[in-house]
Amino acid sequence: MKKKTKLAILDYGVGNLYSITRAVANFCDDFIITDDPEVVARVDRLILPGVGSFAAGMAGIRVRSLVDSIKQFVQTGRPILGICLGAQLLMTRGFEFGNFTGLDIIPGEVVKLSGVGKGVKIPHIGWGQIKPSSSGKKGVLAGVSSGAYVYFVHSFIMQPKRQEDALTTTIYGESRFCSAIRHENVCGLQFHPEKSGAVGMQIINNFIKQT
Amino acid sequence: MDNIRIIPRLDIKGPNVVKGIFNEGLRIVGSPQELATRYYKAGADEIIYMDIVASLYQRNLDFELLKSVANHIFIPLTVGGGIRSIGDINNALRAGADKVAINTYAVKNPNFIKEAAQKFGSQCIVLSVEAKQKSVDLWEAYIDGGREKTGIDAVAWIKRAIKLGVGEVMVSSIDKDGLRGGFATELCQAVTAFASVPVIVHGGAGKLESVAEVLKLANPDAVAIASAFHYQDYSIKKLKNFLRSKEFPIRQ
Amino acid sequence: MTKITAKYGLPAKVSFCRKCVMSNQKPSSTVEFKYASGDKKKTIAFDAAGVCDACHFAEYKETQIDWKKREKQLRELCDRYRRTDSSYDCIVPGSGGKDSAFASHVLKYKYDMHPLTVTWAPHLYTDIGWRNFTAWIHQGGFDNVLFTPNGRVHRLLTRLAFKNLLHPFQPFIFGQKNIGAKFALKFNVPLVFYGENQAEYGNGKSPKENDIAQVRPEFFSSDESIDTIILGGVPVKKLLAKEGLSRNDLDPYLPVSARALKKQKVQVHYLAHYLKWDPQENFYYATKHTGFQANTERTEGSYSKYSSIDDKTDPFHYYTTLIKFGIGRATYDAAQEIRSRKITRAEGVALVRRYDQEFPERSFKDFLEYIDISKEEFWRIIDRARSPHIWKKEKGRWVLRHPIE
């Protein structure tokens, strides 16, 4: 049964909203795609999608005067989900093509994926397994088994400052990196749940239903 | 080693999925929505959706049709066919594509790759190459749906395109296309030997063993399969189980 | 305004079929050995709704024929003629291209016949043509007789046909049409299977009238005096007197004796009368069963990679139809694919616009050498053959008055 909830998908000019919109529509009747701070202020849940560079993402948010509006949203304790670039932007700073300030909602940095070993390719494109931390099995990951496959497309990764903010890790080549972050009502996924088949749909449904 | 992706490929003409041999022939094998949904549910890792006549007929792919296909699948979708501008890429992404594959236009305007990769990110831009063997260790790249020679060394072209910023390469063998007689393993090897980006091999998937063989000999990152799936030689599940039994890392 | 005359007796006004891309200028099949230069051409007919004969035939094929019944008739025919001693029971003329590959293979391996395939050689074999020819024999598995006419005679007749009729393919057509019956008589095999009735491509008759099982004998046989025969636009008498040819030189081109056919009870059938003919499906079949390979690239003047790819001079056959009738190779290929529902008319139009007028540069040198004329003479002959109702000169270039719409 579809849940009626007021959910906003933030359109800040980077990346493609089609897939996430379709995925959300599967579970939710009442959602809107918006870049209006006033709308953001009123909804119950916020999704930050995004594909592209860190700098382009932050520029897109700033030019729409959304920085404060996102931060305020977080402060009210309402659930927010960042996906891929959207997750990375939650961090303090990012080092893609330079040194750029992020939203600084979860302390940490976005750095280049490295140490993957010889012959392992960057960008990381493909299915990887997520291993939740001990506290990680509730909330968005409810019903998702350890080792479930999700889809990644990225060259940069999140490095949260606080160990407990790392929600899942993933092995790629010789590297183990943080594939999802969480702090209270804020969650960020490096992978694309809207591209991860049934597992991804479970995650999205969990986010929509969570209180 | 990362999981090797098994990717059904849909060749689209008008409202139908078609399948040729040697990049010729337009036999209808199914409906795009039906096949894409079926393959998604059956465990495909991605779907490739190529309008194989867009460049030949000099028209655009049908974005409405693409939307109707993308609607039902929640795995990555790579879309190609007549992509000639930034606008086309935008339209494809808006209609549900996650990645865009380009051949003809990129060959004629290599800098378009650079422009597209910068705007959308490398990971969004896939180079599609249709290659025909000329002699030992030499393959020629073809455009316009495998109908027009270019005189360009396919391997050299791929090297150049990677430098220009493509995030992935799909290499198809015209010689093996549609025959279900095995891959052009030497072509695949020639590409995977140097490619610093993921490589999808396509053309010739036949018996289960033929897929294991190309994985073993050429070590690609993904395998695209059309005829064998469309004609139901085996299911995705059966192929994946078989490959796992041969110790290849395949997503469950 | 001066009245524009139409050459060759073609309809003065150019129009296009509403369903396929063929124009009303397309000539119907003729009895080639009666063709004198200056003869008026009969052309394809359009009905009041603007739909051509060939489309009507295609529709008829799709909806009016009981193909189960026809297949049964084929089986009965085969049962009557099948030989279980060591002899051949049917002749299948062809080149190992997709159509003859299909015909020979299905007759041998499905209908248990014992065909002798006979091949009237192309003017100049292409590599892919030779490759497919040998694959047909070695992989498909057939006995074959390859008849190659005397090259010097063939080239002479081709030159004459080009100069007099702008029809360089005529010498090929003579042999192609008569070789089945010729070898049926020589080897005493009373049954010949050709592929499809060229009349499917429009000759003014109703579909039912064209839906015949046997090839009309006037296309390949005759009992008239040799004096009535014209080859390359030159009466045989003149060829013998003026061109230094002998009766023996001309024999491969002449129609077979109608009397002999009757005596040996030879029947020449269209396999397409019994099995629903689809050239593209024949391609798929041939790749599977006889090792057929499509060409590496599309043929000049068209988009197709599998249609008629074994003769280097073939592109000039189509180029001359472009000059005389405004119809190039892409039009033929697209019209056929529209009728067999592989492509839409709009797609056909796009292909015609893109490829129809392409000059066959790749085989130009070979063609000039083959018929031994200079480039200048080639263009002189080409340009004088253009009909003003089809072509006009614009800024120094020849353009079609009525391009496809």
PDB file of C-alpha atoms in Angstrom, chain A residues 55-160:
ATOM      1  CA  ALA A  55      31.855  21.482  -7.030  1.00  0.00           C
ATOM      2  CA  ALA A  56      28.989  21.462  -9.514  1.00  0.00           C
ATOM      3  CA  GLY A  57      26.705  20.034  -6.844  1.00  0.00           C
ATOM      4  CA  MET A  58      27.524  22.661  -4.259  1.00  0.00           C
ATOM      5  CA  ALA A  59      27.260  25.406  -6.844  1.00  0.00           C
ATOM      6  CA  GLY A  60      23.810  24.129  -7.778  1.00  0.00           C
ATOM      7  CA  ILE A  61      22.696  24.187  -4.168  1.00  0.00           C
ATOM      8  CA  ARG A  62      24.119  27.605  -3.449  1.00  0.00           C
ATOM      9  CA  VAL A  63      22.715  29.310  -6.489  1.00  0.00           C
ATOM     10  CA  ARG A  64      19.259  28.140  -5.413  1.00  0.00           C
ATOM     11  CA  SER A  65      19.780  29.377  -1.850  1.00  0.00           C
ATOM     12  CA  LEU A  66      19.262  25.894  -0.509  1.00  0.00           C
ATOM     13  CA  VAL A  67      22.208  25.580   1.881  1.00  0.00           C
ATOM     14  CA  ASP A  68      20.415  26.994   4.902  1.00  0.00           C
ATOM     15  CA  SER A  69      17.180  25.359   4.006  1.00  0.00           C
ATOM     16  CA  ILE A  70      18.778  21.911   4.001  1.00  0.00           C
ATOM     17  CA  LYS A  71      20.599  22.555   7.244  1.00  0.00           C
ATOM     18  CA  GLN A  72      17.430  23.761   8.911  1.00  0.00           C
ATOM     19  CA  PHE A  73      15.566  20.726   7.670  1.00  0.00           C
ATOM     20  CA  VAL A  74      18.188  18.529   9.298  1.00  0.00           C
ATOM     21  CA  GLN A  75      17.975  20.421  12.534  1.00  0.00           C
ATOM     22  CA  THR A  76      14.256  19.765  12.813  1.00  0.00           C
ATOM     23  CA  GLY A  77      15.027  16.062  12.966  1.00  0.00           C
ATOM     24  CA  ARG A  78      13.140  15.127   9.814  1.00  0.00           C
ATOM     25  CA  PRO A  79      14.614  12.273   7.766  1.00  0.00           C
ATOM     26  CA  ILE A  80      16.940  13.180   4.912  1.00  0.00           C
ATOM     27  CA  LEU A  81      18.512  10.760   2.417  1.00  0.00           C
ATOM     28  CA  GLY A  82      21.448  11.686   0.231  1.00  0.00           C
ATOM     29  CA  ILE A  83      22.243   9.493  -2.769  1.00  0.00           C
ATOM     30  CA  CYS A  84      25.627   9.341  -4.439  1.00  0.00           C
ATOM     31  CA  LEU A  85      26.679  12.955  -4.981  1.00  0.00           C
ATOM     32  CA  GLY A  86      23.810  13.988  -2.699  1.00  0.00           C
ATOM     33  CA  ALA A  87      25.362  11.907   0.073  1.00  0.00           C
ATOM     34  CA  GLN A  88      28.840  13.259  -0.560  1.00  0.00           C
ATOM     35  CA  LEU A  89      27.622  16.840  -0.289  1.00  0.00           C
ATOM     36  CA  LEU A  90      26.499  16.181   3.293  1.00  0.00           C
ATOM     37  CA  MET A  91      30.156  16.014   4.289  1.00  0.00           C
ATOM     38  CA  THR A  92      32.459  18.823   5.358  1.00  0.00           C
ATOM     39  CA  ARG A  93      34.526  19.097   2.253  1.00  0.00           C
ATOM     40  CA  GLY A  94      35.254  17.425  -1.058  1.00  0.00           C
ATOM     41  CA  PHE A  95      38.460  17.121  -3.039  1.00  0.00           C
ATOM     42  CA  GLU A  96      37.168  16.450  -6.563  1.00  0.00           C
ATOM     43  CA  PHE A  97      38.975  18.805  -8.973  1.00  0.00           C
ATOM     44  CA  GLY A  98      40.011  21.009  -6.043  1.00  0.00           C
ATOM     45  CA  ASN A  99      39.051  21.697  -2.423  1.00  0.00           C
ATOM     46  CA  PHE A 100      35.413  22.565  -1.934  1.00  0.00           C
ATOM     47  CA  THR A 101      33.245  23.143   1.099  1.00  0.00           C
ATOM     48  CA  GLY A 102      30.272  20.867   1.510  1.00  0.00           C
ATOM     49  CA  LEU A 103      27.153  21.157   3.653  1.00  0.00           C
ATOM     50  CA  ASP A 104      29.085  19.964   6.702  1.00  0.00           C
ATOM     51  CA  ILE A 105      26.103  18.101   8.109  1.00  0.00           C
ATOM     52  CA  ILE A 106      28.130  14.986   8.825  1.00  0.00           C
ATOM     53  CA  PRO A 107      31.801  15.676   9.568  1.00  0.00           C
ATOM     54  CA  GLY A 108      34.176  14.130   7.115  1.00  0.00           C
ATOM     55  CA  GLU A 109      35.734  14.418   3.707  1.00  0.00           C
ATOM     56  CA  VAL A 110      35.126  13.227   0.173  1.00  0.00           C
ATOM     57  CA  VAL A 111      38.324  11.882  -1.336  1.00  0.00           C
ATOM     58  CA  LYS A 112      39.360   9.920  -4.377  1.00  0.00           C
ATOM     59  CA  LEU A 113      38.785   6.173  -4.259  1.00  0.00           C
ATOM     60  CA  SER A 114      42.260   4.696  -4.171  1.00  0.00           C
ATOM     61  CA  GLY A 115      44.285   1.721  -3.030  1.00  0.00           C
ATOM     62  CA  VAL A 116      42.083  -0.580  -5.038  1.00  0.00           C
ATOM     63  CA  GLY A 117      45.019  -2.545  -6.303  1.00  0.00           C
ATOM     64  CA  LYS A 118      46.537  -3.284  -9.644  1.00  0.00           C
ATOM     65  CA  GLY A 119      44.170  -3.756 -12.548  1.00  0.00           C
ATOM     66  CA  VAL A 120      41.108  -2.637 -10.602  1.00  0.00           C
ATOM     67  CA  LYS A 121      39.353   0.144 -12.425  1.00  0.00           C
ATOM     68  CA  ILE A 122      38.270   3.629 -11.495  1.00  0.00           C
ATOM     69  CA  PRO A 123      35.485   4.783 -11.737  1.00  0.00           C
ATOM     70  CA  HIS A 124      33.979   1.994  -9.730  1.00  0.00           C
ATOM     71  CA  ILE A 125      31.028   0.898 -11.831  1.00  0.00           C
ATOM     72  CA  GLY A 126      29.128  -2.169 -10.879  1.00  0.00           C
ATOM     73  CA  TRP A 127      27.565  -4.175  -8.138  1.00  0.00           C
ATOM     74  CA  GLY A 128      29.177  -4.320  -4.728  1.00  0.00           C
ATOM     75  CA  GLN A 129      28.193  -5.845  -1.441  1.00  0.00           C
ATOM     76  CA  ILE A 130      27.326  -3.740   1.571  1.00  0.00           C
ATOM     77  CA  LYS A 131      28.234  -4.827   5.051  1.00  0.00           C
ATOM     78  CA  PRO A 132      26.269  -2.949   7.700  1.00  0.00           C
ATOM     79  CA  SER A 133      27.903  -1.877  10.941  1.00  0.00           C
ATOM     80  CA  SER A 134      26.592  -3.496  14.112  1.00  0.00           C
ATOM     81  CA  SER A 135      24.052  -0.733  14.632  1.00  0.00           C
ATOM     82  CA  GLY A 136      23.235  -0.581  11.003  1.00  0.00           C
ATOM     83  CA  LYS A 137      20.549  -3.179  10.602  1.00  0.00           C
ATOM     84  CA  LYS A 138      17.617  -0.989  11.425  1.00  0.00           C
ATOM     85  CA  GLY A 139      16.164   2.026   9.772  1.00  0.00           C
ATOM     86  CA  VAL A 140      16.857   2.256   6.025  1.00  0.00           C
ATOM     87  CA  LEU A 141      18.583  -1.110   6.045  1.00  0.00           C
ATOM     88  CA  ALA A 142      15.774  -3.028   7.669  1.00  0.00           C
ATOM     89  CA  GLY A 143      15.332  -6.314   5.858  1.00  0.00           C
ATOM     90  CA  VAL A 144      18.547  -5.898   3.912  1.00  0.00           C
ATOM     91  CA  SER A 145      20.962  -8.726   4.553  1.00  0.00           C
ATOM     92  CA  SER A 146      24.640  -8.294   5.088  1.00  0.00           C
ATOM     93  CA  GLY A 147      26.353  -8.821   1.752  1.00  0.00           C
ATOM     94  CA  ALA A 148      23.393  -7.602  -0.259  1.00  0.00           C
ATOM     95  CA  TYR A 149      24.348  -6.240  -3.668  1.00  0.00           C
ATOM     96  CA  VAL A 150      23.853  -2.631  -4.602  1.00  0.00           C
ATOM     97  CA  TYR A 151      24.960  -0.597  -7.610  1.00  0.00           C
ATOM     98  CA  PHE A 152      27.828   1.852  -7.542  1.00  0.00           C
ATOM     99  CA  VAL A 153      28.985   4.481 -10.010  1.00  0.00           C
ATOM    100  CA  HIS A 154      31.651   6.706  -8.497  1.00  0.00           C
ATOM    101  CA  SER A 155      35.277   7.693  -8.336  1.00  0.00           C
ATOM    102  CA  PHE A 156      35.126   9.447  -4.958  1.00  0.00           C
ATOM    103  CA  ILE A 157      34.214   8.143  -1.513  1.00  0.00           C
ATOM    104  CA  MET A 158      33.055   9.497   1.806  1.00  0.00           C
ATOM    105  CA  GLN A 159      35.317   9.370   4.835  1.00  0.00           C
ATOM    106  CA  PRO A 160      33.264  10.258   7.928  1.00  0.00           C
TER     107      PRO A 160
END
